[in-house]
Amino acid sequence: MMIEEEMDLQGQPREEVREQMRSNLEVMRDAVKKGTTGEGVKSVTGYTGQDAIRLQKYSENEHPLAGQEMIEAVKGAVATNEVNAAMGIICATPTAGSSGTIPGVIFKLEKTHGFDDEQLIDFLFAAALCGKVVANNASVAGATGGCQAEVGSASAIAASAAVQISGGTAEQSGHAMAIAIGNLLGLVCDPVAGLVEIPCVMRNAIGSGNALISADLALAGVESRIPVDEVIEAMDKVGRNLPSSLRETGMGGLAGTPTGQEIKRKIFGEENVKS
């Protein structure tokens, strides 16, 4: 459905539409590689960066509590958002702030389950279709819906696509999506100093983990008691009811803490920090 819609929208044949998605896949792959190669990357502020490298070394030398496979997903998510914070090239899925969630999931599945590029491209089209449903019925922007609309949406569409690529049914994809959104319902958008760094990078780690867990639950036959359409509607209502201080303004939540305000002072100067 998504491929056919893109064909109609762009007036291009199927092969060209798939090649465009292949390009997106390669951008994601390059970002993960950049964030996990050598010493990794650091943001201009220096407040985020190189944590993907730390995760990589940890997983190589220790026995991760969450297991090697989960750390693989987390590493990819963190690497991508670190590249974003360092002004590198990423693929917004659906936003820059949530750009690590899908790469964390998709390249973990490539490594652990042997999916090839054509299957990964199918994953991205499935995720795109589900993302369009969320965007049209709720929001994918932190400024209007909080981080539940960004990382929450990214996690949900990654979960649904993970079910699809694993041979699950459309109904199971819907359950995975509903479970993933429900797990992150109410998540606020509170970027420290207004930058897409703290806590955005680590929330993508949670987004990837949540997506995989939700997909496994659905594939095991677990169903969301609240239908996915109603869950999306609930997310929209919750987002609209969040105060402005918790919708990307950098005023409330972690951004409003003493340490968050001190970081803002160091970056932008005293005159830009409200008491």
PDB file of C-alpha atoms in Angstrom:
ATOM      1  CA  MET A   1       0.000   0.000   0.000  1.00  0.00           C
ATOM      2  CA  MET A   2       2.744   2.448   0.943  1.00  0.00           C
ATOM      3  CA  ILE A   3       4.803   1.716  -2.151  1.00  0.00           C
ATOM      4  CA  GLU A   4       1.784   2.168  -4.416  1.00  0.00           C
ATOM      5  CA  GLU A   5       0.918   5.461  -2.730  1.00  0.00           C
ATOM      6  CA  GLU A   6       4.464   6.732  -3.262  1.00  0.00           C
ATOM      7  CA  MET A   7       4.330   5.623  -6.892  1.00  0.00           C
ATOM      8  CA  ASP A   8       1.144   7.647  -7.408  1.00  0.00           C
ATOM      9  CA  LEU A   9       2.420  10.645  -5.444  1.00  0.00           C
ATOM     10  CA  GLN A  10       5.775  10.888  -7.193  1.00  0.00           C
ATOM     11  CA  GLY A  11       4.795   9.511 -10.576  1.00  0.00           C
ATOM     12  CA  GLN A  12       7.640   7.017 -10.437  1.00  0.00           C
ATOM     13  CA  PRO A  13       7.847   3.272 -11.040  1.00  0.00           C
ATOM     14  CA  ARG A  14       8.128   0.806  -8.179  1.00  0.00           C
ATOM     15  CA  GLU A  15      11.856   0.274  -8.696  1.00  0.00           C
ATOM     16  CA  GLU A  16      12.658   3.986  -8.291  1.00  0.00           C
ATOM     17  CA  VAL A  17      10.518   4.276  -5.172  1.00  0.00           C
ATOM     18  CA  ARG A  18      12.318   1.315  -3.626  1.00  0.00           C
ATOM     19  CA  GLU A  19      15.690   2.814  -4.571  1.00  0.00           C
ATOM     20  CA  GLN A  20      14.778   5.992  -2.699  1.00  0.00           C
ATOM     21  CA  MET A  21      13.996   3.932   0.377  1.00  0.00           C
ATOM     22  CA  ARG A  22      17.264   2.050  -0.111  1.00  0.00           C
ATOM     23  CA  SER A  23      19.006   5.427   0.057  1.00  0.00           C
ATOM     24  CA  ASN A  24      17.290   6.113   3.398  1.00  0.00           C
ATOM     25  CA  LEU A  25      18.441   2.718   4.651  1.00  0.00           C
ATOM     26  CA  GLU A  26      22.040   3.527   3.720  1.00  0.00           C
ATOM     27  CA  VAL A  27      21.879   6.897   5.502  1.00  0.00           C
ATOM     28  CA  MET A  28      20.756   5.053   8.632  1.00  0.00           C
ATOM     29  CA  ARG A  29      23.486   2.443   8.244  1.00  0.00           C
ATOM     30  CA  ASP A  30      26.175   5.097   7.782  1.00  0.00           C
ATOM     31  CA  ALA A  31      25.045   6.972  10.898  1.00  0.00           C
ATOM     32  CA  VAL A  32      25.248   3.840  13.045  1.00  0.00           C
ATOM     33  CA  LYS A  33      28.677   3.058  11.632  1.00  0.00           C
ATOM     34  CA  LYS A  34      29.929   6.583  12.252  1.00  0.00           C
ATOM     35  CA  GLY A  35      28.695   6.546  15.837  1.00  0.00           C
ATOM     36  CA  THR A  36      30.311   3.190  16.604  1.00  0.00           C
ATOM     37  CA  THR A  37      33.637   3.550  14.792  1.00  0.00           C
ATOM     38  CA  GLY A  38      36.877   4.664  16.403  1.00  0.00           C
ATOM     39  CA  GLU A  39      36.117   7.053  19.227  1.00  0.00           C
ATOM     40  CA  GLY A  40      32.584   7.724  18.009  1.00  0.00           C
ATOM     41  CA  VAL A  41      31.227  11.268  17.803  1.00  0.00           C
ATOM     42  CA  LYS A  42      30.614  14.145  20.230  1.00  0.00           C
ATOM     43  CA  SER A  43      28.178  17.008  20.040  1.00  0.00           C
ATOM     44  CA  VAL A  44      29.368  20.610  19.752  1.00  0.00           C
ATOM     45  CA  THR A  45      28.349  21.247  23.359  1.00  0.00           C
ATOM     46  CA  GLY A  46      30.199  18.167  24.576  1.00  0.00           C
ATOM     47  CA  TYR A  47      27.242  17.076  26.693  1.00  0.00           C
ATOM     48  CA  THR A  48      26.481  14.011  24.568  1.00  0.00           C
ATOM     49  CA  GLY A  49      28.577  11.607  22.565  1.00  0.00           C
ATOM     50  CA  GLN A  50      30.708   8.464  22.635  1.00  0.00           C
ATOM     51  CA  ASP A  51      28.188   6.510  24.687  1.00  0.00           C
ATOM     52  CA  ALA A  52      27.607   4.147  21.757  1.00  0.00           C
ATOM     53  CA  ILE A  53      31.305   3.299  21.914  1.00  0.00           C
ATOM     54  CA  ARG A  54      30.997   2.692  25.655  1.00  0.00           C
ATOM     55  CA  LEU A  55      28.087   0.332  25.014  1.00  0.00           C
ATOM     56  CA  GLN A  56      30.059  -1.467  22.337  1.00  0.00           C
ATOM     57  CA  LYS A  57      33.025  -2.055  24.634  1.00  0.00           C
ATOM     58  CA  TYR A  58      30.720  -3.069  27.471  1.00  0.00           C
ATOM     59  CA  SER A  59      28.937  -5.666  25.347  1.00  0.00           C
ATOM     60  CA  GLU A  60      32.267  -7.043  24.127  1.00  0.00           C
ATOM     61  CA  ASN A  61      33.826  -7.374  27.565  1.00  0.00           C
ATOM     62  CA  GLU A  62      30.904  -8.004  29.908  1.00  0.00           C
ATOM     63  CA  HIS A  63      27.681  -9.999  30.114  1.00  0.00           C
ATOM     64  CA  PRO A  64      24.972  -7.341  29.630  1.00  0.00           C
ATOM     65  CA  LEU A  65      22.016  -7.648  31.971  1.00  0.00           C
ATOM     66  CA  ALA A  66      19.615  -7.044  29.071  1.00  0.00           C
ATOM     67  CA  GLY A  67      21.466  -9.507  26.849  1.00  0.00           C
ATOM     68  CA  GLN A  68      23.773  -8.958  23.885  1.00  0.00           C
ATOM     69  CA  GLU A  69      20.939  -8.638  21.360  1.00  0.00           C
ATOM     70  CA  MET A  70      19.150  -5.880  23.243  1.00  0.00           C
ATOM     71  CA  ILE A  71      22.386  -3.954  23.708  1.00  0.00           C
ATOM     72  CA  GLU A  72      22.935  -4.243  19.956  1.00  0.00           C
ATOM     73  CA  ALA A  73      19.661  -2.389  19.384  1.00  0.00           C
ATOM     74  CA  VAL A  74      20.394   0.184  22.069  1.00  0.00           C
ATOM     75  CA  LYS A  75      23.857   0.811  20.633  1.00  0.00           C
ATOM     76  CA  GLY A  76      22.461   1.541  17.173  1.00  0.00           C
ATOM     77  CA  ALA A  77      19.837   3.880  18.584  1.00  0.00           C
ATOM     78  CA  VAL A  78      22.333   5.817  20.692  1.00  0.00           C
ATOM     79  CA  ALA A  79      24.880   6.004  17.858  1.00  0.00           C
ATOM     80  CA  THR A  80      22.331   7.499  15.466  1.00  0.00           C
ATOM     81  CA  ASN A  81      21.162  10.179  17.859  1.00  0.00           C
ATOM     82  CA  GLU A  82      24.736  11.024  18.785  1.00  0.00           C
ATOM     83  CA  VAL A  83      25.446  11.593  15.094  1.00  0.00           C
ATOM     84  CA  ASN A  84      22.367  13.815  14.941  1.00  0.00           C
ATOM     85  CA  ALA A  85      23.552  15.822  17.962  1.00  0.00           C
ATOM     86  CA  ALA A  86      26.964  16.161  16.314  1.00  0.00           C
ATOM     87  CA  MET A  87      25.281  17.714  13.251  1.00  0.00           C
ATOM     88  CA  GLY A  88      25.783  14.599  11.137  1.00  0.00           C
ATOM     89  CA  ILE A  89      23.446  13.181   8.510  1.00  0.00           C
ATOM     90  CA  ILE A  90      20.549  11.054   9.757  1.00  0.00           C
ATOM     91  CA  CYS A  91      17.155   9.974   8.468  1.00  0.00           C
ATOM     92  CA  ALA A  92      14.324  11.542  10.467  1.00  0.00           C
ATOM     93  CA  THR A  93      12.054   8.656  11.475  1.00  0.00           C
ATOM     94  CA  PRO A  94       9.706  10.387  11.992  1.00  0.00           C
ATOM     95  CA  THR A  95      11.771  13.259  13.467  1.00  0.00           C
ATOM     96  CA  ALA A  96      15.432  14.007  14.163  1.00  0.00           C
ATOM     97  CA  GLY A  97      14.777  13.619  17.870  1.00  0.00           C
ATOM     98  CA  SER A  98      13.481  10.082  17.316  1.00  0.00           C
ATOM     99  CA  SER A  99      15.888   9.166  14.525  1.00  0.00           C
ATOM    100  CA  GLY A 100      17.688   6.418  16.456  1.00  0.00           C
ATOM    101  CA  THR A 101      14.777   4.179  17.376  1.00  0.00           C
ATOM    102  CA  ILE A 102      14.204   2.525  13.988  1.00  0.00           C
ATOM    103  CA  PRO A 103      17.919   2.101  13.119  1.00  0.00           C
ATOM    104  CA  GLY A 104      18.458   0.511  16.512  1.00  0.00           C
ATOM    105  CA  VAL A 105      15.787  -2.065  15.742  1.00  0.00           C
ATOM    106  CA  ILE A 106      16.441  -2.634  12.055  1.00  0.00           C
ATOM    107  CA  PHE A 107      20.184  -3.222  12.210  1.00  0.00           C
ATOM    108  CA  LYS A 108      19.843  -5.397  15.283  1.00  0.00           C
ATOM    109  CA  LEU A 109      17.442  -7.586  13.282  1.00  0.00           C
ATOM    110  CA  GLU A 110      19.814  -7.592  10.327  1.00  0.00           C
ATOM    111  CA  LYS A 111      22.649  -8.823  12.539  1.00  0.00           C
ATOM    112  CA  THR A 112      20.775 -11.332  14.681  1.00  0.00           C
ATOM    113  CA  HIS A 113      18.135 -12.609  12.261  1.00  0.00           C
ATOM    114  CA  GLY A 114      19.901 -12.354   8.912  1.00  0.00           C
ATOM    115  CA  PHE A 115      17.388 -10.147   7.099  1.00  0.00           C
ATOM    116  CA  ASP A 116      18.706  -8.834   3.774  1.00  0.00           C
ATOM    117  CA  ASP A 117      18.426  -5.317   2.378  1.00  0.00           C
ATOM    118  CA  GLU A 118      15.234  -6.038   0.457  1.00  0.00           C
ATOM    119  CA  GLN A 119      13.547  -7.207   3.638  1.00  0.00           C
ATOM    120  CA  LEU A 120      14.864  -4.167   5.517  1.00  0.00           C
ATOM    121  CA  ILE A 121      13.426  -1.924   2.814  1.00  0.00           C
ATOM    122  CA  ASP A 122      10.081  -3.696   3.250  1.00  0.00           C
ATOM    123  CA  PHE A 123      10.429  -2.989   6.990  1.00  0.00           C
ATOM    124  CA  LEU A 124      10.821   0.725   6.279  1.00  0.00           C
ATOM    125  CA  PHE A 125       7.785   0.864   4.007  1.00  0.00           C
ATOM    126  CA  ALA A 126       5.696  -0.930   6.631  1.00  0.00           C
ATOM    127  CA  ALA A 127       6.923   1.504   9.282  1.00  0.00           C
ATOM    128  CA  ALA A 128       6.171   4.440   6.982  1.00  0.00           C
ATOM    129  CA  LEU A 129       2.594   3.294   6.441  1.00  0.00           C
ATOM    130  CA  CYS A 130       1.983   2.965  10.178  1.00  0.00           C
ATOM    131  CA  GLY A 131       3.722   6.297  10.760  1.00  0.00           C
ATOM    132  CA  LYS A 132       1.343   7.965   8.358  1.00  0.00           C
ATOM    133  CA  VAL A 133      -1.597   6.597  10.333  1.00  0.00           C
ATOM    134  CA  VAL A 134      -0.178   8.103  13.533  1.00  0.00           C
ATOM    135  CA  ALA A 135       0.649  11.437  11.907  1.00  0.00           C
ATOM    136  CA  ASN A 136      -2.820  11.765  10.375  1.00  0.00           C
ATOM    137  CA  ASN A 137      -4.680  10.843  13.565  1.00  0.00           C
ATOM    138  CA  ALA A 138      -2.441  12.251  16.297  1.00  0.00           C
ATOM    139  CA  SER A 139       1.013  13.838  16.001  1.00  0.00           C
ATOM    140  CA  VAL A 140       4.681  13.002  15.512  1.00  0.00           C
ATOM    141  CA  ALA A 141       5.948  16.356  16.803  1.00  0.00           C
ATOM    142  CA  GLY A 142       7.176  16.945  20.342  1.00  0.00           C
ATOM    143  CA  ALA A 143       5.961  20.545  20.184  1.00  0.00           C
ATOM    144  CA  THR A 144       2.362  19.391  19.868  1.00  0.00           C
ATOM    145  CA  GLY A 145       2.336  15.955  21.474  1.00  0.00           C
ATOM    146  CA  GLY A 146       5.361  15.574  23.723  1.00  0.00           C
ATOM    147  CA  CYS A 147       8.033  12.905  23.312  1.00  0.00           C
ATOM    148  CA  GLN A 148       5.315  10.235  23.215  1.00  0.00           C
ATOM    149  CA  ALA A 149       4.603  11.622  19.742  1.00  0.00           C
ATOM    150  CA  GLU A 150       8.244  11.368  18.688  1.00  0.00           C
ATOM    151  CA  VAL A 151      10.033   8.442  20.350  1.00  0.00           C
ATOM    152  CA  GLY A 152       6.680   6.874  21.218  1.00  0.00           C
ATOM    153  CA  SER A 153       5.549   6.952  17.593  1.00  0.00           C
ATOM    154  CA  ALA A 154       8.942   5.784  16.326  1.00  0.00           C
ATOM    155  CA  SER A 155       8.897   2.892  18.783  1.00  0.00           C
ATOM    156  CA  ALA A 156       5.373   1.929  17.757  1.00  0.00           C
ATOM    157  CA  ILE A 157       6.000   1.900  14.026  1.00  0.00           C
ATOM    158  CA  ALA A 158       9.275   0.029  14.549  1.00  0.00           C
ATOM    159  CA  ALA A 159       7.389  -2.580  16.570  1.00  0.00           C
ATOM    160  CA  SER A 160       4.730  -2.977  13.888  1.00  0.00           C
ATOM    161  CA  ALA A 161       7.338  -3.305  11.135  1.00  0.00           C
ATOM    162  CA  ALA A 162       9.346  -5.804  13.182  1.00  0.00           C
ATOM    163  CA  VAL A 163       6.242  -7.986  13.363  1.00  0.00           C
ATOM    164  CA  GLN A 164       5.729  -7.649   9.610  1.00  0.00           C
ATOM    165  CA  ILE A 165       9.314  -8.569   8.732  1.00  0.00           C
ATOM    166  CA  SER A 166       9.041 -11.593  11.037  1.00  0.00           C
ATOM    167  CA  GLY A 167       6.001 -12.963   9.229  1.00  0.00           C
ATOM    168  CA  GLY A 168       3.363 -11.759  11.654  1.00  0.00           C
ATOM    169  CA  THR A 169      -0.141 -10.723  10.646  1.00  0.00           C
ATOM    170  CA  ALA A 170      -1.500  -7.228  10.171  1.00  0.00           C
ATOM    171  CA  GLU A 171      -3.522  -7.724  13.340  1.00  0.00           C
ATOM    172  CA  GLN A 172      -0.378  -8.620  15.282  1.00  0.00           C
ATOM    173  CA  SER A 173       1.357  -5.530  13.902  1.00  0.00           C
ATOM    174  CA  GLY A 174      -1.532  -3.474  15.223  1.00  0.00           C
ATOM    175  CA  HIS A 175      -1.260  -5.050  18.654  1.00  0.00           C
ATOM    176  CA  ALA A 176       2.503  -4.400  18.723  1.00  0.00           C
ATOM    177  CA  MET A 177       1.872  -0.792  17.818  1.00  0.00           C
ATOM    178  CA  ALA A 178      -0.779  -0.373  20.490  1.00  0.00           C
ATOM    179  CA  ILE A 179       1.378  -1.958  23.180  1.00  0.00           C
ATOM    180  CA  ALA A 180       4.393   0.182  22.263  1.00  0.00           C
ATOM    181  CA  ILE A 181       2.448   3.451  22.342  1.00  0.00           C
ATOM    182  CA  GLY A 182       0.718   2.483  25.577  1.00  0.00           C
ATOM    183  CA  ASN A 183       4.066   1.800  27.244  1.00  0.00           C
ATOM    184  CA  LEU A 184       5.282   5.332  26.491  1.00  0.00           C
ATOM    185  CA  LEU A 185       1.961   7.156  26.789  1.00  0.00           C
ATOM    186  CA  GLY A 186       2.435  10.537  28.438  1.00  0.00           C
ATOM    187  CA  LEU A 187       6.172  10.768  27.779  1.00  0.00           C
ATOM    188  CA  VAL A 188       7.046  14.468  27.873  1.00  0.00           C
ATOM    189  CA  CYS A 189       9.349  16.453  25.603  1.00  0.00           C
ATOM    190  CA  ASP A 190      11.802  18.309  27.847  1.00  0.00           C
ATOM    191  CA  PRO A 191      15.072  18.930  25.975  1.00  0.00           C
ATOM    192  CA  VAL A 192      17.711  20.432  28.231  1.00  0.00           C
ATOM    193  CA  ALA A 193      18.737  23.864  26.903  1.00  0.00           C
ATOM    194  CA  GLY A 194      16.307  23.239  24.045  1.00  0.00           C
ATOM    195  CA  LEU A 195      18.812  20.974  22.295  1.00  0.00           C
ATOM    196  CA  VAL A 196      18.110  17.506  20.895  1.00  0.00           C
ATOM    197  CA  GLU A 197      20.643  15.901  23.221  1.00  0.00           C
ATOM    198  CA  ILE A 198      19.528  15.394  26.838  1.00  0.00           C
ATOM    199  CA  PRO A 199      17.430  13.269  27.361  1.00  0.00           C
ATOM    200  CA  CYS A 200      16.670  12.634  23.672  1.00  0.00           C
ATOM    201  CA  VAL A 201      19.596  10.314  22.954  1.00  0.00           C
ATOM    202  CA  MET A 202      18.782   7.904  25.775  1.00  0.00           C
ATOM    203  CA  ARG A 203      15.062   7.959  25.082  1.00  0.00           C
ATOM    204  CA  ASN A 204      15.768   6.454  21.683  1.00  0.00           C
ATOM    205  CA  ALA A 205      17.534   3.612  23.464  1.00  0.00           C
ATOM    206  CA  ILE A 206      14.316   2.996  25.372  1.00  0.00           C
ATOM    207  CA  GLY A 207      12.330   3.359  22.153  1.00  0.00           C
ATOM    208  CA  SER A 208      14.278   0.568  20.457  1.00  0.00           C
ATOM    209  CA  GLY A 209      13.991  -1.758  23.442  1.00  0.00           C
ATOM    210  CA  ASN A 210      10.291  -1.053  23.804  1.00  0.00           C
ATOM    211  CA  ALA A 211       9.726  -1.764  20.102  1.00  0.00           C
ATOM    212  CA  LEU A 212      11.392  -5.174  20.256  1.00  0.00           C
ATOM    213  CA  ILE A 213       9.583  -6.161  23.455  1.00  0.00           C
ATOM    214  CA  SER A 214       6.219  -5.047  22.047  1.00  0.00           C
ATOM    215  CA  ALA A 215       6.854  -6.950  18.810  1.00  0.00           C
ATOM    216  CA  ASP A 216       7.724 -10.124  20.709  1.00  0.00           C
ATOM    217  CA  LEU A 217       4.604  -9.824  22.838  1.00  0.00           C
ATOM    218  CA  ALA A 218       2.437  -9.514  19.723  1.00  0.00           C
ATOM    219  CA  LEU A 219       4.192 -12.372  17.921  1.00  0.00           C
ATOM    220  CA  ALA A 220       3.632 -14.534  21.010  1.00  0.00           C
ATOM    221  CA  GLY A 221      -0.101 -13.939  20.674  1.00  0.00           C
ATOM    222  CA  VAL A 222      -0.445 -11.240  23.335  1.00  0.00           C
ATOM    223  CA  GLU A 223      -3.123  -8.723  22.393  1.00  0.00           C
ATOM    224  CA  SER A 224      -3.677  -5.120  23.382  1.00  0.00           C
ATOM    225  CA  ARG A 225      -7.063  -4.885  25.069  1.00  0.00           C
ATOM    226  CA  ILE A 226      -7.393  -1.332  23.754  1.00  0.00           C
ATOM    227  CA  PRO A 227      -7.562  -1.258  19.919  1.00  0.00           C
ATOM    228  CA  VAL A 228      -4.669   0.482  18.218  1.00  0.00           C
ATOM    229  CA  ASP A 229      -6.861   3.228  16.721  1.00  0.00           C
ATOM    230  CA  GLU A 230      -8.129   4.096  20.197  1.00  0.00           C
ATOM    231  CA  VAL A 231      -4.587   4.049  21.591  1.00  0.00           C
ATOM    232  CA  ILE A 232      -3.503   6.532  18.912  1.00  0.00           C
ATOM    233  CA  GLU A 233      -6.513   8.712  19.735  1.00  0.00           C
ATOM    234  CA  ALA A 234      -5.619   8.559  23.423  1.00  0.00           C
ATOM    235  CA  MET A 235      -2.055   9.630  22.643  1.00  0.00           C
ATOM    236  CA  ASP A 236      -3.405  12.612  20.724  1.00  0.00           C
ATOM    237  CA  LYS A 237      -5.603  13.672  23.639  1.00  0.00           C
ATOM    238  CA  VAL A 238      -2.824  13.203  26.179  1.00  0.00           C
ATOM    239  CA  GLY A 239      -0.465  15.274  24.032  1.00  0.00           C
ATOM    240  CA  ARG A 240      -2.941  18.120  23.700  1.00  0.00           C
ATOM    241  CA  ASN A 241      -3.395  18.148  27.477  1.00  0.00           C
ATOM    242  CA  LEU A 242       0.308  18.381  28.252  1.00  0.00           C
ATOM    243  CA  PRO A 243       1.313  21.848  29.498  1.00  0.00           C
ATOM    244  CA  SER A 244       3.457  23.890  27.123  1.00  0.00           C
ATOM    245  CA  SER A 245       6.419  23.499  29.489  1.00  0.00           C
ATOM    246  CA  LEU A 246       6.477  19.796  28.611  1.00  0.00           C
ATOM    247  CA  ARG A 247       6.176  20.188  24.843  1.00  0.00           C
ATOM    248  CA  GLU A 248       9.645  20.953  23.482  1.00  0.00           C
ATOM    249  CA  THR A 249       9.988  24.387  25.062  1.00  0.00           C
ATOM    250  CA  GLY A 250      12.929  23.344  27.229  1.00  0.00           C
ATOM    251  CA  MET A 251      11.218  24.779  30.326  1.00  0.00           C
ATOM    252  CA  GLY A 252       9.838  21.836  32.312  1.00  0.00           C
ATOM    253  CA  GLY A 253      10.757  18.293  33.186  1.00  0.00           C
ATOM    254  CA  LEU A 254      14.489  17.564  33.095  1.00  0.00           C
ATOM    255  CA  ALA A 255      15.104  20.875  31.342  1.00  0.00           C
ATOM    256  CA  GLY A 256      13.664  22.705  34.334  1.00  0.00           C
ATOM    257  CA  THR A 257      15.865  21.039  36.946  1.00  0.00           C
ATOM    258  CA  PRO A 258      18.704  23.013  38.586  1.00  0.00           C
ATOM    259  CA  THR A 259      21.268  21.018  36.634  1.00  0.00           C
ATOM    260  CA  GLY A 260      19.313  21.420  33.418  1.00  0.00           C
ATOM    261  CA  GLN A 261      19.194  25.182  33.922  1.00  0.00           C
ATOM    262  CA  GLU A 262      22.906  25.281  34.751  1.00  0.00           C
ATOM    263  CA  ILE A 263      23.714  23.476  31.506  1.00  0.00           C
ATOM    264  CA  LYS A 264      21.650  26.068  29.652  1.00  0.00           C
ATOM    265  CA  ARG A 265      23.566  28.895  31.352  1.00  0.00           C
ATOM    266  CA  LYS A 266      26.891  27.377  30.337  1.00  0.00           C
ATOM    267  CA  ILE A 267      25.796  27.020  26.724  1.00  0.00           C
ATOM    268  CA  PHE A 268      23.775  30.184  26.123  1.00  0.00           C
ATOM    269  CA  GLY A 269      24.592  32.572  28.954  1.00  0.00           C
ATOM    270  CA  GLU A 270      22.742  33.797  32.045  1.00  0.00           C
ATOM    271  CA  GLU A 271      20.435  36.148  30.138  1.00  0.00           C
ATOM    272  CA  ASN A 272      18.769  33.228  28.379  1.00  0.00           C
ATOM    273  CA  VAL A 273      17.804  31.367  31.547  1.00  0.00           C
ATOM    274  CA  LYS A 274      14.496  32.213  33.215  1.00  0.00           C
ATOM    275  CA  SER A 275      14.217  31.897  36.963  1.00  0.00           C
TER     276      SER A 275
END
